[in-house]
Amino acid sequence: MTTLRPFTCDDMFRFNFVNLDPLTETYGLTFYLQYMAHWPEYFQLTEAPGGEIMGYIMGKAEGHATNWHGHVTALSVAPDYRRLGLAAKLMFGLEEISEKKQAYFVDLFVRVSNTVAINMYKNLGYIIYRTVLEYYSGSPDEDAYDMRKSLSRDVDKLSVVPLTHPVRPEDIE
Amino acid sequence: MVSKMATKMKPVDNSVNERRLRPIYDWLDNGNNKKALQEAEKVLKKQPNLQCARVLKALAMVRLGKSEEAQTILQDVQLEEPCEDATLQAMAICYRETHRPELTCHIYEAAVRKDPLNEEFLSHLFMGYVRIGDYRKQQLTAMALFKVKPKNPYYFWAVMSILMQAYVNDDTTVCLTITLPLAERMIKKFVEEKKIEAEAEVQLYLMVLEKQKKYQEALQVLQGSLSEKLANGMIENKKGEYLRQMKRWDQMLDYTEELLRSNPDQWSHYSLYMEALFELTSTTNADVIGRAKTFLLSLMEQERLKSENKLRGPYLAMLFFWQQLQQRNFDASTVFGNFREFAQEYVEVMGDKPCAFQDLRPFVGSLPPDQVNEFLGCVTQSVGLDQSSPQSPTTFLFFFQVKQICRHLLHIQLNRFLGQHDLLSKEEKIELSQKLWGHYLRTKSLNAGLLATDFRPNDGYALLAAHLLLDTWNNDPVVLDKCLLLLETALANSPANYHLKLLVTRVYTLAGHGRAAFQRYESLDVKYIQLDSLGHLLCRPLISMGLPYTASPLLSNTLRFYTTHARETSECLISAYKFGSFGKIPEFTQFCQRLDSSAHFASSTTERMLLDLLLDGSSHAKLVQSAAGMFADPDKDQPDWKTCVDNRDCGVFVSWDPPAK
């Protein structure tokens, strides 16, 4: 049982089930508020019958011409609410909005080591479009996969023809 | 970046000026304020009256901590009423950094007086008013902008500014007869002239109608051509809400039924459905209960037929419906069926998910007391273990699947929630705790292959064992030591589990182990908004545990968050206007107020002052000086405790205690 609804400011006071997980970063207020101000429809959460926040997705629409696309900035589900298909539900919502905005594709970045997430995205129809070298800083830096799924506007599926060579972070549009 | 402004200089600034100012911008951007100051002085030697150079000098001084001298320069420039973009923007930055946003409005007001048709100045003036929340002046400026450049966003900025006046005005008569009708007329004019362009404009129309409780008109908007601009999810939610407000229960029932058919997992739809249903039972003779029963059972039947990916919604809806019937004085068992059987069915289907207990928590308290044992017996059976020899705990459980652990944990959690642990003596609780710890140790082999960042499926045993021990605490330090031992062991095996970290922090605090509590709290990486929602866990306890020097930076960090948020929020308010996210504007404003009124903010401020007195009191003179610096008037300068709000996130502490506790 899930309520899918837009993320609001007050939710930040109670998103700790999701954000205390070490793989989920808590950002400064501006980060969340700017997403809410700019792309409120792309910031959605799922709530349990008892009101607990189970997970949320943050995204945006960006790019020009055939690069106009939806982007997943953050997707996180609280550990106790995994294996319920919530991430898929949130992703589906974001794809639907991107369809409505007539985007050509949806993309996201994921650590190459995060096999659980990579497999989940593959099951949702995403392909590894390219590798971005040393995208995540740390010691050592880690590469990212730029994963994509084309939307109906990209009739010829040109957005999901994988690149053969990796790119540097500064080369990403 | 300050330098962005340099490129915006108007052609009136000759290239010589631009070339001379460029290095100052560069030094400021690089954070070398000393060099920036020197460079500015160099330019001013050649051109002592160059406004922009004077302001940049002031900015460098502000950043070097020489705010007072900077103010003198800024005041002089302000009197000259500058009318040049780069100068004005640099002044605005100075005012922002010295927390004087109202002065930004003054300089742009002067600039607009000189150049009333300048779109840029008007736009900055509008944003200036947004920063200080002057809605009336926002409205006038937005209209002036619209006259200069008839763009839709400017027009709707004016409408939004009017709506905000209604939000803050307590005089409902004025709002309903003057303010809101004006906003509505303005939008209607655009609708009639077919000038509506964006989704944001339709949303604002709905907000204006909602504020006047004109739900019928709002519903018509949703059903008309303007709705094409709205997202489907928004239409769904709004329509349900409007029908609810208009008490059109029959339509609301039909509508939510339709929504549930296409999305039988959306909890908010069930809530509206139940409300409509029970409102109807008191006003109609039709058998709506019978209809609901058939409908809800049909949703569950669909799930029953699925072999995988079953939805939780329809199963929980059975429990919800039963609970609602009972609460509204229907004989739920006769009308609908056996609560225990519905609960069991949920447990059978979903009991192997870690969320099962949280799902059942709102409903399972409705279980009739005489059925508790039978229900718990069935939950045990669903674990699928051999229980032929329950007296021998070592052979009693042998787990071979993670799913069994989940089911078994659910069984224990429900036992606790349904009051079974309260029936145990102290010795029995300790014995049960030990037994659970035994399960924990025996199931460790099932954790193989998990990542360090994954929760361990058997962590729940350690948590429950700790809770049982804490039941027997009664100020006995040995109990806390035992509890800490098992929590620390579990944490070593499951370093990502924040439930363990939160509990261990609390137990260390109970035991008075300040440093250890602090260490575990730090591992939670609490920051930004979490300082407000979770900071209570440690801030004050640290001081009472005799660690003022550890508490001090924590408090400073917390207070820094509270003092910077207003500026951050006001910048985001500006973005909300720019991107037309009008719904977020009242929300951001309320959010800002909620942070300002936080009880933790008030208590941290007070603790900080007490701590300063404690830590700085090396001599009498110093103490007097510190105290004098804190208050103008100790009686008046108190936080307003009555208006404080509690922003703590208490829900993050998992517990399986009966609701009465």
PDB file of N, CA and C in Angstrom, chain A residues 1-4 7-10 12-23 25-30 33-34 36-38 40 48-50 52 54 78-81 83-84 89 100, chain B residues 228 230 265-268 270 312-313 316 352-355 358 455 496 498-499 524 527-530 532-534 561 565 568 572 575-576 579 581 584 587-588 591 594-595 647 649 651-652:
ATOM      1  N   MET A   1       0.856  -1.193   0.000  1.00  0.00           N
ATOM      2  CA  MET A   1       0.000   0.000   0.000  1.00  0.00           C
ATOM      3  C   MET A   1       0.888   1.237   0.000  1.00  0.00           C
ATOM      4  N   THR A   2       0.611   2.073  -0.907  1.00  0.00           N
ATOM      5  CA  THR A   2       1.502   3.192  -1.139  1.00  0.00           C
ATOM      6  C   THR A   2       0.692   4.411  -1.508  1.00  0.00           C
ATOM      7  N   THR A   3       1.071   5.553  -0.965  1.00  0.00           N
ATOM      8  CA  THR A   3       0.540   6.791  -1.522  1.00  0.00           C
ATOM      9  C   THR A   3       1.674   7.453  -2.290  1.00  0.00           C
ATOM     10  N   LEU A   4       1.439   7.687  -3.558  1.00  0.00           N
ATOM     11  CA  LEU A   4       2.426   8.390  -4.375  1.00  0.00           C
ATOM     12  C   LEU A   4       1.960   9.832  -4.472  1.00  0.00           C
ATOM     13  N   PHE A   7       6.504  15.622  -3.342  1.00  0.00           N
ATOM     14  CA  PHE A   7       7.306  15.878  -2.142  1.00  0.00           C
ATOM     15  C   PHE A   7       7.072  17.318  -1.697  1.00  0.00           C
ATOM     16  N   THR A   8       6.868  17.528  -0.408  1.00  0.00           N
ATOM     17  CA  THR A   8       6.687  18.895   0.097  1.00  0.00           C
ATOM     18  C   THR A   8       7.785  19.211   1.119  1.00  0.00           C
ATOM     19  N   CYS A   9       7.919  20.492   1.433  1.00  0.00           N
ATOM     20  CA  CYS A   9       8.950  20.914   2.399  1.00  0.00           C
ATOM     21  C   CYS A   9       8.844  20.151   3.713  1.00  0.00           C
ATOM     22  N   ASP A  10       7.623  19.991   4.213  1.00  0.00           N
ATOM     23  CA  ASP A  10       7.459  19.348   5.514  1.00  0.00           C
ATOM     24  C   ASP A  10       7.982  17.916   5.520  1.00  0.00           C
ATOM     25  N   MET A  12      10.713  16.949   4.569  1.00  0.00           N
ATOM     26  CA  MET A  12      12.133  16.925   4.927  1.00  0.00           C
ATOM     27  C   MET A  12      12.339  16.673   6.421  1.00  0.00           C
ATOM     28  N   PHE A  13      11.326  17.005   7.215  1.00  0.00           N
ATOM     29  CA  PHE A  13      11.459  16.766   8.654  1.00  0.00           C
ATOM     30  C   PHE A  13      11.359  15.279   8.979  1.00  0.00           C
ATOM     31  N   ARG A  14      10.806  14.514   8.041  1.00  0.00           N
ATOM     32  CA  ARG A  14      10.588  13.098   8.377  1.00  0.00           C
ATOM     33  C   ARG A  14      11.110  12.151   7.315  1.00  0.00           C
ATOM     34  N   PHE A  15      12.076  12.573   6.549  1.00  0.00           N
ATOM     35  CA  PHE A  15      12.568  11.634   5.536  1.00  0.00           C
ATOM     36  C   PHE A  15      13.752  10.805   6.026  1.00  0.00           C
ATOM     37  N   ASN A  16      13.890  10.705   7.349  1.00  0.00           N
ATOM     38  CA  ASN A  16      15.084  10.054   7.887  1.00  0.00           C
ATOM     39  C   ASN A  16      15.147   8.549   7.657  1.00  0.00           C
ATOM     40  N   PHE A  17      14.004   7.888   7.567  1.00  0.00           N
ATOM     41  CA  PHE A  17      14.026   6.461   7.236  1.00  0.00           C
ATOM     42  C   PHE A  17      14.793   6.238   5.933  1.00  0.00           C
ATOM     43  N   VAL A  18      14.647   7.173   5.030  1.00  0.00           N
ATOM     44  CA  VAL A  18      15.334   7.070   3.743  1.00  0.00           C
ATOM     45  C   VAL A  18      16.751   7.626   3.858  1.00  0.00           C
ATOM     46  N   ASN A  19      16.877   8.787   4.476  1.00  0.00           N
ATOM     47  CA  ASN A  19      18.151   9.512   4.396  1.00  0.00           C
ATOM     48  C   ASN A  19      19.230   9.077   5.375  1.00  0.00           C
ATOM     49  N   LEU A  20      18.857   8.344   6.416  1.00  0.00           N
ATOM     50  CA  LEU A  20      19.901   7.867   7.321  1.00  0.00           C
ATOM     51  C   LEU A  20      20.662   6.701   6.710  1.00  0.00           C
ATOM     52  N   ASP A  21      20.145   6.147   5.652  1.00  0.00           N
ATOM     53  CA  ASP A  21      20.856   5.084   4.943  1.00  0.00           C
ATOM     54  C   ASP A  21      22.160   5.672   4.397  1.00  0.00           C
ATOM     55  N   PRO A  22      23.287   4.973   4.635  1.00  0.00           N
ATOM     56  CA  PRO A  22      24.574   5.587   4.257  1.00  0.00           C
ATOM     57  C   PRO A  22      24.733   5.875   2.762  1.00  0.00           C
ATOM     58  N   LEU A  23      23.963   5.213   1.920  1.00  0.00           N
ATOM     59  CA  LEU A  23      24.110   5.472   0.488  1.00  0.00           C
ATOM     60  C   LEU A  23      23.244   6.645   0.011  1.00  0.00           C
ATOM     61  N   GLU A  25      22.509  10.551   0.314  1.00  0.00           N
ATOM     62  CA  GLU A  25      23.121  11.782   0.798  1.00  0.00           C
ATOM     63  C   GLU A  25      22.034  12.759   1.271  1.00  0.00           C
ATOM     64  N   THR A  26      22.308  13.443   2.374  1.00  0.00           N
ATOM     65  CA  THR A  26      21.423  14.544   2.786  1.00  0.00           C
ATOM     66  C   THR A  26      22.091  15.843   2.351  1.00  0.00           C
ATOM     67  N   TYR A  27      21.396  16.610   1.561  1.00  0.00           N
ATOM     68  CA  TYR A  27      21.958  17.851   1.018  1.00  0.00           C
ATOM     69  C   TYR A  27      21.464  19.065   1.804  1.00  0.00           C
ATOM     70  N   GLY A  28      22.088  20.204   1.522  1.00  0.00           N
ATOM     71  CA  GLY A  28      21.618  21.457   2.123  1.00  0.00           C
ATOM     72  C   GLY A  28      20.213  21.782   1.629  1.00  0.00           C
ATOM     73  N   LEU A  29      19.523  22.650   2.357  1.00  0.00           N
ATOM     74  CA  LEU A  29      18.128  22.963   2.026  1.00  0.00           C
ATOM     75  C   LEU A  29      17.960  23.425   0.586  1.00  0.00           C
ATOM     76  N   THR A  30      18.896  24.264   0.137  1.00  0.00           N
ATOM     77  CA  THR A  30      18.744  24.857  -1.185  1.00  0.00           C
ATOM     78  C   THR A  30      18.566  23.798  -2.268  1.00  0.00           C
ATOM     79  N   LEU A  33      15.012  22.576  -2.122  1.00  0.00           N
ATOM     80  CA  LEU A  33      14.063  23.658  -2.423  1.00  0.00           C
ATOM     81  C   LEU A  33      14.154  24.066  -3.893  1.00  0.00           C
ATOM     82  N   GLN A  34      15.375  24.080  -4.432  1.00  0.00           N
ATOM     83  CA  GLN A  34      15.494  24.465  -5.848  1.00  0.00           C
ATOM     84  C   GLN A  34      14.811  23.434  -6.752  1.00  0.00           C
ATOM     85  N   MET A  36      12.272  21.633  -5.886  1.00  0.00           N
ATOM     86  CA  MET A  36      10.828  21.838  -5.698  1.00  0.00           C
ATOM     87  C   MET A  36      10.364  23.082  -6.446  1.00  0.00           C
ATOM     88  N   ALA A  37      11.234  24.106  -6.471  1.00  0.00           N
ATOM     89  CA  ALA A  37      10.854  25.357  -7.127  1.00  0.00           C
ATOM     90  C   ALA A  37      10.879  25.213  -8.649  1.00  0.00           C
ATOM     91  N   HIS A  38      11.805  24.425  -9.135  1.00  0.00           N
ATOM     92  CA  HIS A  38      12.004  24.363 -10.581  1.00  0.00           C
ATOM     93  C   HIS A  38      11.228  23.211 -11.229  1.00  0.00           C
ATOM     94  N   PRO A  40       8.757  20.835  -9.597  1.00  0.00           N
ATOM     95  CA  PRO A  40       7.995  20.210  -8.500  1.00  0.00           C
ATOM     96  C   PRO A  40       7.368  18.873  -8.900  1.00  0.00           C
ATOM     97  N   ALA A  48       3.797   5.196   3.383  1.00  0.00           N
ATOM     98  CA  ALA A  48       3.120   3.988   3.872  1.00  0.00           C
ATOM     99  C   ALA A  48       1.801   4.375   4.553  1.00  0.00           C
ATOM    100  N   PRO A  49       0.900   3.399   4.782  1.00  0.00           N
ATOM    101  CA  PRO A  49      -0.376   3.723   5.438  1.00  0.00           C
ATOM    102  C   PRO A  49      -0.185   4.410   6.786  1.00  0.00           C
ATOM    103  N   GLY A  50       0.906   4.090   7.493  1.00  0.00           N
ATOM    104  CA  GLY A  50       1.153   4.729   8.787  1.00  0.00           C
ATOM    105  C   GLY A  50       1.790   6.095   8.654  1.00  0.00           C
ATOM    106  N   GLU A  52       4.768   6.724   7.194  1.00  0.00           N
ATOM    107  CA  GLU A  52       6.228   6.703   7.042  1.00  0.00           C
ATOM    108  C   GLU A  52       6.594   6.969   5.583  1.00  0.00           C
ATOM    109  N   MET A  54       8.557   6.109   2.556  1.00  0.00           N
ATOM    110  CA  MET A  54       9.222   4.870   2.144  1.00  0.00           C
ATOM    111  C   MET A  54      10.334   5.130   1.133  1.00  0.00           C
ATOM    112  N   ALA A  78      13.815   3.469   1.487  1.00  0.00           N
ATOM    113  CA  ALA A  78      14.276   3.081   2.828  1.00  0.00           C
ATOM    114  C   ALA A  78      14.517   1.574   2.871  1.00  0.00           C
ATOM    115  N   PRO A  79      15.564   1.143   3.606  1.00  0.00           N
ATOM    116  CA  PRO A  79      15.919  -0.283   3.610  1.00  0.00           C
ATOM    117  C   PRO A  79      14.735  -1.201   3.952  1.00  0.00           C
ATOM    118  N   ASP A  80      13.886  -0.791   4.884  1.00  0.00           N
ATOM    119  CA  ASP A  80      12.782  -1.663   5.289  1.00  0.00           C
ATOM    120  C   ASP A  80      11.676  -1.755   4.243  1.00  0.00           C
ATOM    121  N   TYR A  81      11.759  -0.944   3.204  1.00  0.00           N
ATOM    122  CA  TYR A  81      10.692  -0.956   2.190  1.00  0.00           C
ATOM    123  C   TYR A  81      11.198  -1.375   0.816  1.00  0.00           C
ATOM    124  N   ARG A  83      12.345  -4.243  -2.084  1.00  0.00           N
ATOM    125  CA  ARG A  83      11.741  -5.460  -2.660  1.00  0.00           C
ATOM    126  C   ARG A  83      10.210  -5.352  -2.738  1.00  0.00           C
ATOM    127  N   LEU A  84       9.694  -4.146  -2.824  1.00  0.00           N
ATOM    128  CA  LEU A  84       8.243  -3.977  -2.978  1.00  0.00           C
ATOM    129  C   LEU A  84       7.921  -3.350  -4.330  1.00  0.00           C
ATOM    130  N   LYS A  89       8.095   1.909  -9.389  1.00  0.00           N
ATOM    131  CA  LYS A  89       6.910   2.764  -9.428  1.00  0.00           C
ATOM    132  C   LYS A  89       7.312   4.244  -9.566  1.00  0.00           C
ATOM    133  N   LYS A 100       5.080  13.265 -21.063  1.00  0.00           N
ATOM    134  CA  LYS A 100       4.165  14.398 -21.191  1.00  0.00           C
ATOM    135  C   LYS A 100       4.917  15.658 -21.624  1.00  0.00           C
TER     136      LYS A 100
ATOM    137  N   GLU B 228      -6.178  20.534 -19.880  1.00  0.00           N
ATOM    138  CA  GLU B 228      -5.184  19.884 -20.743  1.00  0.00           C
ATOM    139  C   GLU B 228      -3.758  20.258 -20.343  1.00  0.00           C
ATOM    140  N   LEU B 230      -2.769  20.557 -17.317  1.00  0.00           N
ATOM    141  CA  LEU B 230      -2.408  20.002 -16.008  1.00  0.00           C
ATOM    142  C   LEU B 230      -1.949  18.555 -16.104  1.00  0.00           C
ATOM    143  N   ASP B 265      -3.419   0.295  -5.392  1.00  0.00           N
ATOM    144  CA  ASP B 265      -2.423   0.337  -4.330  1.00  0.00           C
ATOM    145  C   ASP B 265      -2.302   1.740  -3.728  1.00  0.00           C
ATOM    146  N   GLN B 266      -3.076   2.704  -4.242  1.00  0.00           N
ATOM    147  CA  GLN B 266      -2.904   4.095  -3.788  1.00  0.00           C
ATOM    148  C   GLN B 266      -3.699   4.328  -2.503  1.00  0.00           C
ATOM    149  N   TRP B 267      -2.965   4.445  -1.415  1.00  0.00           N
ATOM    150  CA  TRP B 267      -3.584   4.567  -0.097  1.00  0.00           C
ATOM    151  C   TRP B 267      -4.489   5.783   0.016  1.00  0.00           C
ATOM    152  N   SER B 268      -4.073   6.909  -0.557  1.00  0.00           N
ATOM    153  CA  SER B 268      -4.878   8.126  -0.415  1.00  0.00           C
ATOM    154  C   SER B 268      -6.259   7.945  -1.053  1.00  0.00           C
ATOM    155  N   TYR B 270      -7.958   5.116  -1.059  1.00  0.00           N
ATOM    156  CA  TYR B 270      -8.758   4.338  -0.103  1.00  0.00           C
ATOM    157  C   TYR B 270      -9.292   5.236   1.007  1.00  0.00           C
ATOM    158  N   ARG B 312       0.173  -4.733  -1.969  1.00  0.00           N
ATOM    159  CA  ARG B 312      -0.226  -4.782  -0.558  1.00  0.00           C
ATOM    160  C   ARG B 312      -1.591  -4.144  -0.356  1.00  0.00           C
ATOM    161  N   GLY B 313      -1.902  -3.140  -1.198  1.00  0.00           N
ATOM    162  CA  GLY B 313      -3.088  -2.315  -0.999  1.00  0.00           C
ATOM    163  C   GLY B 313      -4.373  -3.085  -0.754  1.00  0.00           C
ATOM    164  N   LEU B 316      -4.484  -4.854   2.639  1.00  0.00           N
ATOM    165  CA  LEU B 316      -4.605  -3.949   3.785  1.00  0.00           C
ATOM    166  C   LEU B 316      -5.959  -3.242   3.789  1.00  0.00           C
ATOM    167  N   ASP B 352       6.761 -11.975   4.674  1.00  0.00           N
ATOM    168  CA  ASP B 352       8.206 -12.123   4.484  1.00  0.00           C
ATOM    169  C   ASP B 352       8.869 -10.822   4.036  1.00  0.00           C
ATOM    170  N   LYS B 353       8.131  -9.707   4.093  1.00  0.00           N
ATOM    171  CA  LYS B 353       8.722  -8.400   3.761  1.00  0.00           C
ATOM    172  C   LYS B 353       9.058  -7.680   5.069  1.00  0.00           C
ATOM    173  N   PRO B 354      10.175  -6.974   5.082  1.00  0.00           N
ATOM    174  CA  PRO B 354      10.535  -6.273   6.324  1.00  0.00           C
ATOM    175  C   PRO B 354       9.509  -5.217   6.739  1.00  0.00           C
ATOM    176  N   CYS B 355       8.689  -4.766   5.808  1.00  0.00           N
ATOM    177  CA  CYS B 355       7.744  -3.693   6.139  1.00  0.00           C
ATOM    178  C   CYS B 355       6.442  -4.229   6.732  1.00  0.00           C
ATOM    179  N   GLN B 358       5.174  -2.638  10.027  1.00  0.00           N
ATOM    180  CA  GLN B 358       4.768  -1.234   9.872  1.00  0.00           C
ATOM    181  C   GLN B 358       3.423  -1.143   9.143  1.00  0.00           C
ATOM    182  N   PHE B 455      21.439  -3.684   5.278  1.00  0.00           N
ATOM    183  CA  PHE B 455      21.006  -4.107   6.609  1.00  0.00           C
ATOM    184  C   PHE B 455      21.079  -5.631   6.647  1.00  0.00           C
ATOM    185  N   ALA B 496      25.669  -0.479   8.651  1.00  0.00           N
ATOM    186  CA  ALA B 496      24.813   0.523   8.013  1.00  0.00           C
ATOM    187  C   ALA B 496      23.476   0.690   8.728  1.00  0.00           C
ATOM    188  N   TYR B 498      20.861   1.948  10.724  1.00  0.00           N
ATOM    189  CA  TYR B 498      20.671   3.151  11.550  1.00  0.00           C
ATOM    190  C   TYR B 498      19.728   2.909  12.716  1.00  0.00           C
ATOM    191  N   HIS B 499      18.891   1.876  12.638  1.00  0.00           N
ATOM    192  CA  HIS B 499      18.051   1.573  13.811  1.00  0.00           C
ATOM    193  C   HIS B 499      18.946   1.215  14.996  1.00  0.00           C
ATOM    194  N   LEU B 524      25.922   8.593  12.332  1.00  0.00           N
ATOM    195  CA  LEU B 524      24.651   8.788  11.612  1.00  0.00           C
ATOM    196  C   LEU B 524      24.768   9.901  10.571  1.00  0.00           C
ATOM    197  N   LYS B 527      23.009  16.009   9.420  1.00  0.00           N
ATOM    198  CA  LYS B 527      23.357  17.350   8.949  1.00  0.00           C
ATOM    199  C   LYS B 527      22.162  18.104   8.366  1.00  0.00           C
ATOM    200  N   TYR B 528      22.371  19.400   8.161  1.00  0.00           N
ATOM    201  CA  TYR B 528      21.343  20.293   7.611  1.00  0.00           C
ATOM    202  C   TYR B 528      20.003  20.112   8.338  1.00  0.00           C
ATOM    203  N   ILE B 529      18.947  19.827   7.583  1.00  0.00           N
ATOM    204  CA  ILE B 529      17.618  19.768   8.202  1.00  0.00           C
ATOM    205  C   ILE B 529      17.550  18.712   9.308  1.00  0.00           C
ATOM    206  N   GLN B 530      18.401  17.692   9.208  1.00  0.00           N
ATOM    207  CA  GLN B 530      18.397  16.654  10.237  1.00  0.00           C
ATOM    208  C   GLN B 530      18.866  17.198  11.585  1.00  0.00           C
ATOM    209  N   ASP B 532      17.775  19.741  12.849  1.00  0.00           N
ATOM    210  CA  ASP B 532      16.526  20.158  13.479  1.00  0.00           C
ATOM    211  C   ASP B 532      15.681  18.950  13.896  1.00  0.00           C
ATOM    212  N   SER B 533      15.587  17.952  13.007  1.00  0.00           N
ATOM    213  CA  SER B 533      14.671  16.842  13.293  1.00  0.00           C
ATOM    214  C   SER B 533      15.285  15.782  14.202  1.00  0.00           C
ATOM    215  N   LEU B 534      16.619  15.693  14.243  1.00  0.00           N
ATOM    216  CA  LEU B 534      17.265  14.638  15.037  1.00  0.00           C
ATOM    217  C   LEU B 534      18.238  15.169  16.091  1.00  0.00           C
ATOM    218  N   PHE B 561      22.961  26.518  10.912  1.00  0.00           N
ATOM    219  CA  PHE B 561      21.903  26.055  10.010  1.00  0.00           C
ATOM    220  C   PHE B 561      20.662  26.940  10.136  1.00  0.00           C
ATOM    221  N   HIS B 565      19.186  29.544   6.947  1.00  0.00           N
ATOM    222  CA  HIS B 565      18.096  29.001   6.133  1.00  0.00           C
ATOM    223  C   HIS B 565      17.207  30.082   5.519  1.00  0.00           C
ATOM    224  N   GLU B 568      18.594  31.243   2.314  1.00  0.00           N
ATOM    225  CA  GLU B 568      18.482  30.177   1.304  1.00  0.00           C
ATOM    226  C   GLU B 568      17.047  30.067   0.816  1.00  0.00           C
ATOM    227  N   CYS B 572      15.184  30.615  -2.969  1.00  0.00           N
ATOM    228  CA  CYS B 572      14.356  29.584  -3.612  1.00  0.00           C
ATOM    229  C   CYS B 572      12.955  30.107  -3.916  1.00  0.00           C
ATOM    230  N   SER B 575      13.206  31.647  -7.165  1.00  0.00           N
ATOM    231  CA  SER B 575      13.158  30.627  -8.216  1.00  0.00           C
ATOM    232  C   SER B 575      11.720  30.174  -8.474  1.00  0.00           C
ATOM    233  N   ALA B 576      10.959  30.018  -7.395  1.00  0.00           N
ATOM    234  CA  ALA B 576       9.582  29.557  -7.560  1.00  0.00           C
ATOM    235  C   ALA B 576       8.780  30.548  -8.409  1.00  0.00           C
ATOM    236  N   PHE B 579      10.078  30.162 -12.107  1.00  0.00           N
ATOM    237  CA  PHE B 579       9.638  28.959 -12.820  1.00  0.00           C
ATOM    238  C   PHE B 579       8.134  28.736 -12.705  1.00  0.00           C
ATOM    239  N   SER B 581       6.304  28.053 -10.144  1.00  0.00           N
ATOM    240  CA  SER B 581       5.829  27.017  -9.210  1.00  0.00           C
ATOM    241  C   SER B 581       5.080  27.700  -8.071  1.00  0.00           C
ATOM    242  N   LYS B 584       4.306  26.291  -4.579  1.00  0.00           N
ATOM    243  CA  LYS B 584       5.402  26.147  -3.631  1.00  0.00           C
ATOM    244  C   LYS B 584       5.642  27.425  -2.838  1.00  0.00           C
ATOM    245  N   GLU B 587       4.090  27.398   0.492  1.00  0.00           N
ATOM    246  CA  GLU B 587       4.735  26.264   1.183  1.00  0.00           C
ATOM    247  C   GLU B 587       6.126  26.650   1.699  1.00  0.00           C
ATOM    248  N   PHE B 588       6.904  27.317   0.860  1.00  0.00           N
ATOM    249  CA  PHE B 588       8.249  27.743   1.282  1.00  0.00           C
ATOM    250  C   PHE B 588       8.158  28.722   2.445  1.00  0.00           C
ATOM    251  N   PHE B 591       7.365  26.892   5.542  1.00  0.00           N
ATOM    252  CA  PHE B 591       8.525  26.076   5.923  1.00  0.00           C
ATOM    253  C   PHE B 591       9.547  26.939   6.675  1.00  0.00           C
ATOM    254  N   ARG B 594       8.340  27.567  10.030  1.00  0.00           N
ATOM    255  CA  ARG B 594       8.438  26.372  10.872  1.00  0.00           C
ATOM    256  C   ARG B 594       9.855  26.219  11.427  1.00  0.00           C
ATOM    257  N   LEU B 595      10.849  26.521  10.604  1.00  0.00           N
ATOM    258  CA  LEU B 595      12.231  26.438  11.081  1.00  0.00           C
ATOM    259  C   LEU B 595      12.524  27.532  12.097  1.00  0.00           C
ATOM    260  N   ASN B 647       9.701  20.028  15.865  1.00  0.00           N
ATOM    261  CA  ASN B 647      10.052  19.473  14.547  1.00  0.00           C
ATOM    262  C   ASN B 647      10.776  18.138  14.661  1.00  0.00           C
ATOM    263  N   ASP B 649      11.717  14.331  14.609  1.00  0.00           N
ATOM    264  CA  ASP B 649      11.216  13.165  13.891  1.00  0.00           C
ATOM    265  C   ASP B 649      11.259  11.990  14.857  1.00  0.00           C
ATOM    266  N   GLY B 651       9.249   9.463  14.774  1.00  0.00           N
ATOM    267  CA  GLY B 651       8.877   8.233  14.074  1.00  0.00           C
ATOM    268  C   GLY B 651      10.075   7.415  13.640  1.00  0.00           C
ATOM    269  N   VAL B 652      11.255   8.017  13.621  1.00  0.00           N
ATOM    270  CA  VAL B 652      12.418   7.300  13.120  1.00  0.00           C
ATOM    271  C   VAL B 652      12.907   6.257  14.145  1.00  0.00           C
TER     272      VAL B 652
END
